[in-house]
Short mmCIF file of C-alpha atoms and ligand atoms in Angstrom, two decimals:
data_model
loop_
_atom_site.label_atom_id
_atom_site.label_comp_id
_atom_site.label_asym_id
_atom_site.label_seq_id
_atom_site.Cartn_x
_atom_site.Cartn_y
_atom_site.Cartn_z
CA UNK A 1 -64.88 68.03 89.14
CA UNK A 2 -67.48 66.37 86.97
CA UNK A 3 -67.39 66.02 83.51
CA UNK A 4 -70.58 66.37 80.47
CA UNK A 5 -68.75 64.71 77.24
CA UNK A 6 -65.35 63.56 78.82
CA UNK A 7 -64.64 59.96 80.59
CA UNK A 8 -62.83 60.08 83.31
CA UNK A 9 -60.53 56.58 83.11
CA UNK A 10 -62.12 54.41 86.33
CA UNK A 11 -57.98 53.27 87.30
CA UNK A 12 -55.61 55.75 88.31
CA UNK A 13 -54.31 58.59 90.70
CA UNK A 14 -54.72 62.40 90.46
CA UNK A 15 -50.46 64.20 90.00
CA UNK A 16 -51.05 66.68 93.17
CA UNK A 17 -49.23 70.03 93.77
CA UNK A 18 -46.85 69.74 96.42
CA UNK A 19 -45.24 73.61 96.72
CA UNK A 20 -46.27 75.51 93.89
CA UNK A 21 -44.44 78.06 93.96
CA UNK A 22 -41.59 76.39 93.61
CA UNK A 23 -42.76 73.89 90.88
CA UNK A 24 -42.84 70.81 92.90
CA UNK A 25 -45.68 68.14 92.07
CA UNK A 26 -46.82 64.22 93.58
CA UNK A 27 -46.41 62.25 91.22
CA UNK A 28 -47.80 58.25 91.71
CA UNK A 29 -46.80 55.32 90.05
CA UNK A 30 -50.07 55.27 88.30
CA UNK A 31 -50.94 59.19 87.28
CA UNK A 32 -54.59 60.21 85.03
CA UNK A 33 -52.52 61.63 82.29
CA UNK A 34 -54.97 64.10 79.61
CA UNK A 35 -53.90 63.63 75.82
CA UNK A 36 -55.57 65.76 73.22
CA UNK A 37 -54.68 63.37 69.87
CA UNK A 38 -55.05 66.61 68.34
CA UNK A 39 -55.84 67.45 64.14
CA UNK A 40 -54.44 66.19 61.13
CA UNK A 41 -51.42 64.34 61.66
CA UNK A 42 -52.56 63.76 65.29
CA UNK A 43 -55.15 61.44 64.69
CA UNK A 44 -52.23 59.16 63.19
CA UNK A 45 -49.12 59.93 65.47
CA UNK A 46 -50.84 60.17 69.25
CA UNK A 47 -52.07 56.29 69.57
CA UNK A 48 -49.01 55.66 68.22
CA UNK A 49 -47.35 57.58 70.54
CA UNK A 50 -49.50 56.55 73.32
CA UNK A 51 -48.85 52.69 73.48
CA UNK A 52 -44.37 53.55 72.72
CA UNK A 53 -45.09 55.87 76.69
CA UNK A 54 -47.08 52.73 77.58
CA UNK A 55 -44.73 50.43 76.89
CA UNK A 56 -41.23 52.81 78.76
CA UNK A 57 -44.16 53.33 81.37
CA UNK A 58 -44.84 49.58 82.49
CA UNK A 59 -40.99 48.78 81.51
CA UNK A 60 -40.13 50.92 84.67
CA UNK A 61 -42.80 49.77 86.68
CA UNK A 62 -45.30 52.71 86.05
CA UNK A 63 -49.40 52.20 84.83
CA UNK A 64 -50.27 55.45 83.03
CA UNK A 65 -54.22 55.74 82.14
CA UNK A 66 -54.86 58.15 79.80
CA UNK A 67 -57.72 60.24 79.58
CA UNK A 68 -58.79 61.42 76.08
CA UNK A 69 -59.35 65.80 76.11
CA UNK A 70 -60.85 67.26 72.93
CA UNK A 71 -59.84 69.94 70.75
CA UNK A 72 -60.09 71.41 67.40
CA UNK A 73 -62.30 69.12 65.04
CA UNK A 74 -62.33 66.26 67.71
CA UNK A 75 -64.35 68.83 69.92
CA UNK A 76 -65.95 70.64 66.80
CA UNK A 77 -67.48 66.36 66.22
CA UNK A 78 -68.19 66.28 69.80
CA UNK A 79 -70.04 69.15 71.17
CA UNK A 80 -70.71 71.49 68.11
CA UNK A 81 -69.78 73.01 65.00
CA UNK A 82 -68.75 76.57 66.85
CA UNK A 83 -66.78 74.45 69.75
CA UNK A 84 -63.11 74.62 69.29
CA UNK A 85 -61.74 74.61 72.00
CA UNK A 86 -63.98 73.25 75.27
CA UNK A 87 -64.28 74.39 78.54
CA UNK A 88 -63.78 71.30 80.22
CA UNK A 89 -60.64 70.75 78.06
CA UNK A 90 -58.91 73.21 79.94
CA UNK A 91 -60.46 72.80 83.24
CA UNK A 92 -59.50 69.31 83.15
CA UNK A 93 -56.04 70.01 82.14
CA UNK A 94 -55.52 72.85 85.86
CA UNK A 95 -56.83 69.71 87.07
CA UNK A 96 -54.62 66.57 86.14
CA UNK A 97 -51.71 69.33 86.03
CA UNK A 98 -49.42 67.23 83.57
CA UNK A 99 -50.80 66.45 80.17
CA UNK A 100 -49.50 65.97 76.54
CA UNK A 101 -51.05 67.39 73.21
CA UNK A 102 -50.89 66.62 69.54
CA UNK A 103 -50.93 69.27 66.71
CA UNK A 104 -53.60 71.65 66.46
CA UNK A 105 -55.12 73.50 62.75
CA UNK A 106 -55.03 77.58 63.31
CA UNK A 107 -56.46 79.03 60.06
CA UNK A 108 -54.37 81.54 58.63
CA UNK A 109 -55.65 84.90 58.88
CA UNK A 110 -59.32 84.17 59.89
CA UNK A 111 -61.48 81.80 61.94
CA UNK A 112 -60.98 81.74 65.75
CA UNK A 113 -57.36 82.52 67.50
CA UNK A 114 -54.31 79.12 67.68
CA UNK A 115 -56.42 77.19 70.20
CA UNK A 116 -52.16 76.28 71.20
CA UNK A 117 -52.41 80.24 72.60
CA UNK A 118 -55.05 79.65 74.12
CA UNK A 119 -54.42 77.07 75.87
CA UNK A 120 -51.02 78.36 77.43
CA UNK A 121 -51.75 81.44 78.69
CA UNK A 122 -55.33 80.46 79.90
CA UNK A 123 -52.77 78.31 81.93
CA UNK A 124 -50.71 80.77 82.64
CA UNK A 125 -47.46 77.54 80.98
CA UNK A 126 -44.88 80.47 80.48
CA UNK A 127 -42.07 78.55 79.32
CA UNK A 128 -42.02 76.68 75.61
CA UNK A 129 -39.41 74.44 76.70
CA UNK A 130 -37.44 72.84 73.20
CA UNK A 131 -34.41 70.47 73.78
CA UNK A 132 -33.00 69.91 70.49
CA UNK A 133 -30.41 67.43 70.65
CA UNK A 134 -28.86 64.71 67.76
CA UNK A 135 -30.11 60.94 67.52
CA UNK A 136 -27.76 58.13 65.77
CA UNK A 137 -28.86 57.96 62.47
CA UNK A 138 -31.35 61.12 61.92
CA UNK A 139 -29.59 62.99 58.46
CA UNK A 140 -28.79 66.27 58.93
CA UNK A 141 -27.93 68.89 56.68
CA UNK A 142 -24.67 69.54 59.45
CA UNK A 143 -21.72 68.53 59.09
CA UNK A 144 -21.58 67.78 63.01
CA UNK A 145 -25.07 67.38 63.79
CA UNK A 146 -23.79 65.63 66.82
CA UNK A 147 -22.85 68.51 68.17
CA UNK A 148 -25.65 70.23 69.15
CA UNK A 149 -27.12 69.37 72.37
CA UNK A 150 -29.03 72.73 73.11
CA UNK A 151 -32.86 73.53 74.91
CA UNK A 152 -34.60 76.82 74.46
CA UNK A 153 -36.25 78.60 77.00
CA UNK A 154 -39.15 80.56 75.04
CA UNK A 155 -41.56 83.10 76.24
CA UNK A 156 -44.87 81.56 75.93
CA UNK A 157 -47.42 84.56 77.02
CA UNK A 158 -46.23 88.14 76.34
CA UNK A 159 -43.96 89.69 73.57
CA UNK A 160 -46.17 89.46 69.47
CA UNK A 161 -48.16 86.83 71.03
CA UNK A 162 -50.13 88.09 73.82
CA UNK A 163 -52.35 89.47 70.57
CA UNK A 164 -52.38 92.87 70.64
CA UNK A 165 -52.55 93.95 67.46
CA UNK A 166 -55.19 96.30 65.04
CA UNK A 167 -56.74 95.58 61.40
CA UNK A 168 -56.34 97.75 58.76
CA UNK A 169 -59.29 99.84 57.78
CA UNK A 170 -60.84 99.63 61.63
CA UNK A 171 -61.77 102.68 63.62
CA UNK A 172 -59.83 101.05 66.41
CA UNK A 173 -56.50 101.20 64.65
CA UNK A 174 -57.10 104.63 63.11
CA UNK A 175 -57.58 105.35 67.15
CA UNK A 176 -54.61 104.00 67.89
CA UNK A 177 -52.67 105.98 65.40
CA UNK A 178 -54.24 109.16 66.19
CA UNK A 179 -52.84 108.50 69.60
CA UNK A 180 -49.26 107.57 68.64
CA UNK A 181 -48.63 110.16 66.09
CA UNK A 182 -50.80 113.77 68.20
CA UNK A 183 -49.87 112.53 71.61
CA UNK A 184 -46.76 110.26 71.48
CA UNK A 185 -44.81 112.64 69.12
CA UNK A 186 -44.51 109.68 66.64
CA UNK A 187 -45.69 111.77 63.64
CA UNK A 188 -42.82 110.89 61.00
CA UNK A 189 -42.73 106.83 61.37
CA UNK A 190 -45.88 105.55 60.17
CA UNK A 191 -47.13 105.97 56.16
CA UNK A 192 -50.22 106.91 55.05
CA UNK A 193 -53.19 104.74 54.19
CA UNK A 194 -54.21 101.50 55.01
CA UNK A 195 -51.95 100.27 57.79
CA UNK A 196 -51.73 97.34 60.77
CA UNK A 197 -50.62 98.36 64.22
CA UNK A 198 -49.40 95.38 67.05
CA UNK A 199 -48.16 96.15 70.55
CA UNK A 200 -45.27 93.90 71.55
CA UNK A 201 -45.56 93.78 75.71
CA UNK A 202 -42.35 92.96 77.47
CA UNK A 203 -42.91 93.04 81.48
CA UNK A 204 -40.27 92.77 84.00
CA UNK A 205 -42.26 89.32 85.77
CA UNK A 206 -42.05 87.65 82.22
CA UNK A 207 -39.06 88.09 81.53
CA UNK A 208 -37.46 87.09 85.33
CA UNK A 209 -39.87 83.89 85.76
CA UNK A 210 -38.94 82.85 82.49
CA UNK A 211 -35.09 83.79 82.95
CA UNK A 212 -35.23 82.28 86.87
CA UNK A 213 -36.63 78.72 85.05
CA UNK A 214 -34.43 78.05 82.33
CA UNK A 215 -30.87 78.79 85.21
CA UNK A 216 -32.65 77.04 87.57
CA UNK A 217 -33.05 74.02 84.34
CA UNK A 218 -29.24 74.87 83.85
CA UNK A 219 -28.58 73.83 87.14
CA UNK A 220 -30.39 71.30 88.03
CA UNK A 221 -29.33 69.32 84.65
CA UNK A 222 -25.07 70.27 84.85
CA UNK A 223 -25.77 72.69 82.09
CA UNK A 224 -22.09 75.05 81.70
CA UNK A 225 -24.24 78.18 80.11
CA UNK A 226 -27.48 79.72 79.66
CA UNK A 227 -27.64 82.62 76.88
CA UNK A 228 -30.19 85.67 77.55
CA UNK A 229 -31.21 85.76 73.27
CA UNK A 230 -32.74 89.26 72.49
CA UNK A 231 -33.02 92.12 69.60
CA UNK A 232 -32.22 95.10 72.20
CA UNK A 233 -29.05 96.86 70.20
CA UNK A 234 -32.81 97.95 68.57
CA UNK A 235 -36.10 97.30 70.77
CA UNK A 236 -34.29 98.93 73.07
CA UNK A 237 -37.28 99.12 75.96
CA UNK A 238 -38.73 95.49 75.26
CA UNK A 239 -35.92 93.26 73.62
CA UNK A 240 -33.42 95.23 75.81
CA UNK A 241 -35.64 95.24 79.17
CA UNK A 242 -35.50 91.31 78.43
CA UNK A 243 -31.94 91.25 78.57
CA UNK A 244 -31.19 93.43 81.63
CA UNK A 245 -34.27 92.40 83.55
CA UNK A 246 -32.26 89.25 83.23
CA UNK A 247 -29.13 89.57 83.99
CA UNK A 248 -30.72 90.98 86.95
CA UNK A 249 -32.09 87.47 88.21
CA UNK A 250 -28.79 86.10 87.37
CA UNK A 251 -26.92 88.64 88.90
CA UNK A 252 -29.34 89.57 92.25
CA UNK A 253 -30.77 85.73 93.14
CA UNK A 254 -27.95 83.60 92.92
CA UNK A 255 -24.19 83.55 94.74
CA UNK A 256 -21.76 84.25 92.21
CA UNK A 257 -20.09 80.76 92.72
CA UNK A 258 -23.24 79.81 91.61
CA UNK A 259 -24.38 81.76 88.73
CA UNK A 260 -22.66 84.47 87.21
CA UNK A 261 -23.30 87.07 85.29
CA UNK A 262 -21.07 88.14 82.04
CA UNK A 263 -20.44 91.74 82.55
CA UNK A 264 -20.31 93.55 78.90
CA UNK A 265 -21.36 89.60 77.26
CA UNK A 266 -23.13 91.06 74.08
CA UNK A 267 -20.28 93.08 73.38
CA UNK A 268 -16.93 90.95 74.28
CA UNK A 269 -16.05 87.66 73.60
CA UNK A 270 -16.48 84.55 75.56
CA UNK A 271 -13.52 83.13 76.09
CA UNK A 272 -12.13 87.05 77.77
CA UNK A 273 -14.71 86.40 80.72
CA UNK A 274 -13.13 85.02 83.65
CA UNK A 275 -15.92 82.33 85.25
CA UNK A 276 -15.76 81.41 88.61
CA UNK A 277 -15.28 77.42 88.03
CA UNK A 278 -18.41 75.03 88.00
CA UNK A 279 -20.73 78.24 88.39
CA UNK A 280 -23.14 78.69 85.64
CA UNK A 281 -22.88 81.37 82.73
CA UNK A 282 -25.61 83.23 81.97
CA UNK A 283 -24.83 85.48 79.03
CA UNK A 284 -26.32 88.18 76.19
CA UNK A 285 -26.34 87.57 72.44
CA UNK A 286 -28.03 88.97 70.05
CA UNK A 287 -30.69 87.19 68.02
CA UNK A 288 -29.46 88.07 64.47
CA UNK A 289 -26.12 86.77 65.13
CA UNK A 290 -27.53 84.14 66.92
CA UNK A 291 -28.70 82.71 64.01
CA UNK A 292 -24.71 82.40 62.38
CA UNK A 293 -23.45 81.15 65.46
CA UNK A 294 -25.84 78.27 65.69
CA UNK A 295 -25.16 77.28 63.37
CA UNK A 296 -20.67 78.33 63.24
CA UNK A 297 -20.09 77.27 66.51
CA UNK A 298 -22.47 74.60 67.63
CA UNK A 299 -21.24 73.30 70.25
CA UNK A 300 -20.81 76.57 72.80
CA UNK A 301 -24.68 76.92 73.00
CA UNK A 302 -26.67 75.41 75.99
CA UNK A 303 -29.18 76.60 77.55
CA UNK A 304 -31.27 79.53 75.78
CA UNK A 305 -33.94 81.61 76.81
CA UNK A 306 -35.83 83.77 74.77
CA UNK A 307 -38.72 86.54 74.33
CA UNK A 308 -41.34 84.42 72.37
CA UNK A 309 -40.94 85.41 68.85
CA UNK A 310 -36.75 85.18 68.95
CA UNK A 311 -37.67 81.57 71.01
CA UNK A 312 -40.24 80.54 67.68
CA UNK A 313 -37.66 81.19 64.80
CA UNK A 314 -34.16 80.33 66.25
CA UNK A 315 -36.05 76.76 68.02
CA UNK A 316 -37.01 75.65 64.82
CA UNK A 317 -34.20 76.68 63.18
CA UNK A 318 -31.47 75.16 65.95
CA UNK A 319 -34.84 71.79 64.91
CA UNK A 320 -33.93 71.65 61.37
CA UNK A 321 -29.54 71.46 62.68
CA UNK A 322 -30.60 67.74 63.34
CA UNK A 323 -33.16 66.57 61.05
CA UNK A 324 -36.17 68.74 61.47
CA UNK A 325 -40.76 69.23 62.79
CA UNK A 326 -40.40 65.67 62.75
CA UNK A 327 -38.27 64.68 65.41
CA UNK A 328 -38.88 67.71 67.15
CA UNK A 329 -40.59 67.50 71.19
CA UNK A 330 -41.13 70.45 73.58
CA UNK A 331 -43.20 71.12 76.65
CA UNK A 332 -45.41 74.38 78.04
CA UNK A 333 -44.59 75.09 81.76
CA UNK A 334 -46.40 77.29 84.48
CA UNK A 335 -46.36 76.86 88.18
CA UNK A 336 -46.07 72.89 88.96
CA UNK A 337 -48.25 72.49 85.77
CA UNK A 338 -46.33 70.76 82.14
CA UNK A 339 -48.35 70.20 78.77
CA UNK A 340 -45.96 68.18 76.76
CA UNK A 341 -46.20 68.51 72.82
CA UNK A 342 -44.17 68.34 70.01
CA UNK A 343 -43.33 71.11 67.65
CA UNK A 344 -44.50 70.27 64.87
CA UNK A 345 -48.36 71.23 63.43
CA UNK A 346 -50.73 68.80 62.32
CA UNK A 347 -49.55 68.89 58.19
CA UNK A 348 -52.78 68.00 57.16
CA UNK A 349 -51.78 66.79 53.71
CA UNK A 350 -49.99 63.66 55.22
CA UNK A 351 -52.76 62.75 57.66
CA UNK A 352 -54.96 59.51 58.26
CA UNK A 353 -52.39 57.88 56.28
CA UNK A 354 -50.16 56.17 58.66
CA UNK A 355 -47.07 58.04 56.97
CA UNK A 356 -46.25 60.60 59.85
CA UNK A 357 -43.46 60.30 62.22
CA UNK A 358 -44.67 60.34 65.66
CA UNK A 359 -41.16 60.84 66.76
CA UNK A 360 -41.28 64.50 68.04
CA UNK A 361 -44.84 63.36 69.88
CA UNK A 362 -42.83 60.31 71.57
CA UNK A 363 -39.74 62.74 72.71
CA UNK A 364 -42.25 65.29 74.46
CA UNK A 365 -43.26 62.02 76.61
CA UNK A 366 -39.82 61.93 76.54
CA UNK A 367 -39.61 65.28 78.54
CA UNK A 368 -42.69 65.02 80.27
CA UNK A 369 -41.55 61.49 81.68
CA UNK A 370 -38.17 64.15 83.13
CA UNK A 371 -40.78 66.41 84.63
CA UNK A 372 -42.71 63.39 86.44
CA UNK A 373 -39.35 62.77 87.53
CA UNK A 374 -39.46 59.03 85.84
CA UNK A 375 -35.53 58.99 84.62
CA UNK A 376 -35.87 55.59 84.02
CA UNK A 377 -38.65 55.49 81.66
CA UNK A 378 -36.88 59.01 79.62
CA UNK A 379 -33.45 57.34 79.26
CA UNK A 380 -35.01 54.14 77.99
CA UNK A 381 -37.46 56.00 75.45
CA UNK A 382 -34.74 57.63 74.28
CA UNK A 383 -32.36 54.92 73.83
CA UNK A 384 -35.07 52.14 72.09
CA UNK A 385 -35.95 55.10 70.15
CA UNK A 386 -32.19 56.12 68.94
CA UNK A 387 -31.47 52.25 68.45
CA UNK A 388 -34.65 51.95 66.38
CA UNK A 389 -33.47 55.11 64.01
CA UNK A 390 -29.96 54.56 63.36
CA UNK A 391 -30.65 50.13 62.42
CA UNK A 392 -32.53 52.12 59.93
CA UNK A 393 -36.21 51.57 60.45
CA UNK A 394 -37.98 55.40 59.77
CA UNK A 395 -40.93 56.44 58.95
CA UNK A 396 -41.15 58.40 55.26
CA UNK A 397 -39.60 61.98 56.16
CA UNK A 398 -36.48 60.48 57.17
CA UNK A 399 -36.70 57.21 54.91
CA UNK A 400 -35.74 59.74 51.16
CA UNK A 401 -33.00 61.44 53.20
CA UNK A 402 -31.12 57.60 54.24
CA UNK A 403 -29.45 55.25 51.64
CA UNK A 404 -31.03 51.53 52.61
CA UNK A 405 -33.10 53.07 55.11
CA UNK A 406 -37.04 50.85 55.21
CA UNK A 407 -39.68 52.73 55.68
CA UNK A 408 -42.41 51.93 58.02
CA UNK A 409 -45.89 53.49 58.23
CA UNK A 410 -46.48 54.96 61.71
CA UNK A 411 -48.06 52.22 63.45
CA UNK A 412 -45.06 50.31 62.41
CA UNK A 413 -42.34 52.57 63.50
CA UNK A 414 -43.84 52.57 67.15
CA UNK A 415 -44.00 48.87 67.41
CA UNK A 416 -40.74 48.63 66.74
CA UNK A 417 -39.75 51.06 68.99
CA UNK A 418 -41.58 49.15 71.57
CA UNK A 419 -39.54 46.02 70.51
CA UNK A 420 -36.80 47.75 71.68
CA UNK A 421 -38.03 49.41 74.94
CA UNK A 422 -39.04 44.82 75.65
CA UNK A 423 -34.86 44.77 75.11
CA UNK A 424 -33.39 47.25 76.25
CA UNK A 425 -35.27 47.24 80.30
P1 NAD B 1 -46.20 71.09 59.64
O1 NAD B 1 -45.50 70.88 61.26
O2 NAD B 1 -47.82 71.44 59.31
O3 NAD B 1 -46.25 70.93 58.71
C1 NAD B 1 -44.85 71.29 57.63
C2 NAD B 1 -44.21 69.76 56.86
O4 NAD B 1 -43.54 69.68 57.71
C3 NAD B 1 -45.46 68.90 56.37
O5 NAD B 1 -45.82 68.93 54.94
C4 NAD B 1 -44.76 67.74 56.68
O6 NAD B 1 -43.82 68.02 55.60
C5 NAD B 1 -43.60 67.86 57.96
N1 NAD B 1 -43.74 67.39 59.11
C6 NAD B 1 -44.17 67.94 60.20
N2 NAD B 1 -44.77 67.12 61.03
C7 NAD B 1 -44.50 66.24 60.16
C8 NAD B 1 -44.19 64.94 60.87
N3 NAD B 1 -44.76 64.09 61.97
N4 NAD B 1 -44.05 63.15 60.34
C9 NAD B 1 -43.68 63.87 59.17
N5 NAD B 1 -43.78 65.15 58.32
C10 NAD B 1 -43.59 66.56 59.24
O7 NAD B 1 -46.32 72.74 59.47
P2 NAD B 1 -47.78 73.63 59.00
O8 NAD B 1 -47.79 73.01 57.69
O9 NAD B 1 -47.70 75.13 59.08
O10 NAD B 1 -48.82 74.21 59.38
C11 NAD B 1 -49.95 73.04 59.60
C12 NAD B 1 -51.11 73.03 60.51
O11 NAD B 1 -50.58 73.16 61.92
C13 NAD B 1 -51.32 75.01 60.70
O12 NAD B 1 -52.77 74.76 60.88
C14 NAD B 1 -50.71 75.78 62.15
O13 NAD B 1 -51.35 76.67 62.63
C15 NAD B 1 -50.57 74.30 63.12
N6 NAD B 1 -49.65 74.20 64.01
C16 NAD B 1 -49.73 73.69 65.19
C17 NAD B 1 -48.60 73.86 66.16
C18 NAD B 1 -48.92 73.13 67.20
O14 NAD B 1 -50.29 72.47 67.59
N7 NAD B 1 -48.16 73.28 68.30
C19 NAD B 1 -47.40 73.75 65.87
C20 NAD B 1 -47.07 74.92 64.52
C21 NAD B 1 -48.42 74.23 63.10
#
């Protein structure tokens, strides 16, 4: 593809698909990787993270050719005031298969729809994956934060994020109200007067491919358990159906000695279930109860798979247990496709001040390296970040919670990690 305002790097090779159905890619040692720096603190954390990812790649015999793409404010500056997400940004990510992005601002209530959601939907990045693990030295509100080692798989394309909703006062919302009341016989549920209505679609396709991805991850990464988290006791035909379809995947698509679908797990205690040795157990839990168990029985949970909204709440809550937004990484996965991005947003108040913590973006890069099969570089990143933080060298957000910590700017913190990479390599 030829690009108009994007500069294609003059070195490096494209990542190619090996087997799309089975999520396999061919990764050269010198891949071209698109990057969106992002809005707000994106301008601080993205250059810092790039430097660290380059250092880890080079220390393990690889070289990344970055291809800068534009979205949000940087796209408006380059392409014109009404262009937030240029087609060529989407196409470049589609073509190059694996990319990384900083945060993008979404105005509340007015303006354009979330660019993050648009990217995930357009590229069919159906699984939002957030590994939540403790790094030595990070301040946490929990007594035993090191017990947290969980990976959440959040459905990315449907549920409330499908965006099927109508605004109060419009003709459309009244048409939907009439249909639901008159045709569907729900005539005593909705209050009179202005109302907003949204639709929550949860499909067999969306649910099964997400749960399948979570189970495959558990098998590949030697995890013991996949927990399907939903609110199926109340929303039986959406959330409950997600649980049923998920359990069907576990039951029908894998041999019992590899994946064991725990019967009646919503209502039984786990230790009453007889699990074949070495099998990944798949169970169901209700979302409200799960929020308390995550704190009270942290070490019992491993991989979680959830519809979109539950995943949003639960993964942020899990992130808080191990130190919060500044360090929480994530990635969006499709078929032979990945877009790494931190959990946090653009934190406009801290933008452009060389203050923000780049750890979340760096560890999102670690998840990307993991996907590329660069295990050594991924481990090196983890160890160098942990070493830096546990020596007390941190950005402002962690320094104010650590006694005797040394407050570094975004850049200086990235340099300290690079030094540790060199030392540990
Ligand atoms: P936010 O994550 O941007 O910030 C919340 C608070 O967390 C900040 O005030 C700051 O104190 C702290 N924080 C976040 N990241 C930090 C970092 N790296 N280092 C240090 N402190 C950090 O959430 P918000 O204020 O709700 O959202 C701001 C904007 O970001 C909104 O427009 C929102 O839509 C957008 N957003 C984008 C994404 C994304 O791009 N994936 C995700 C969440 C929010």
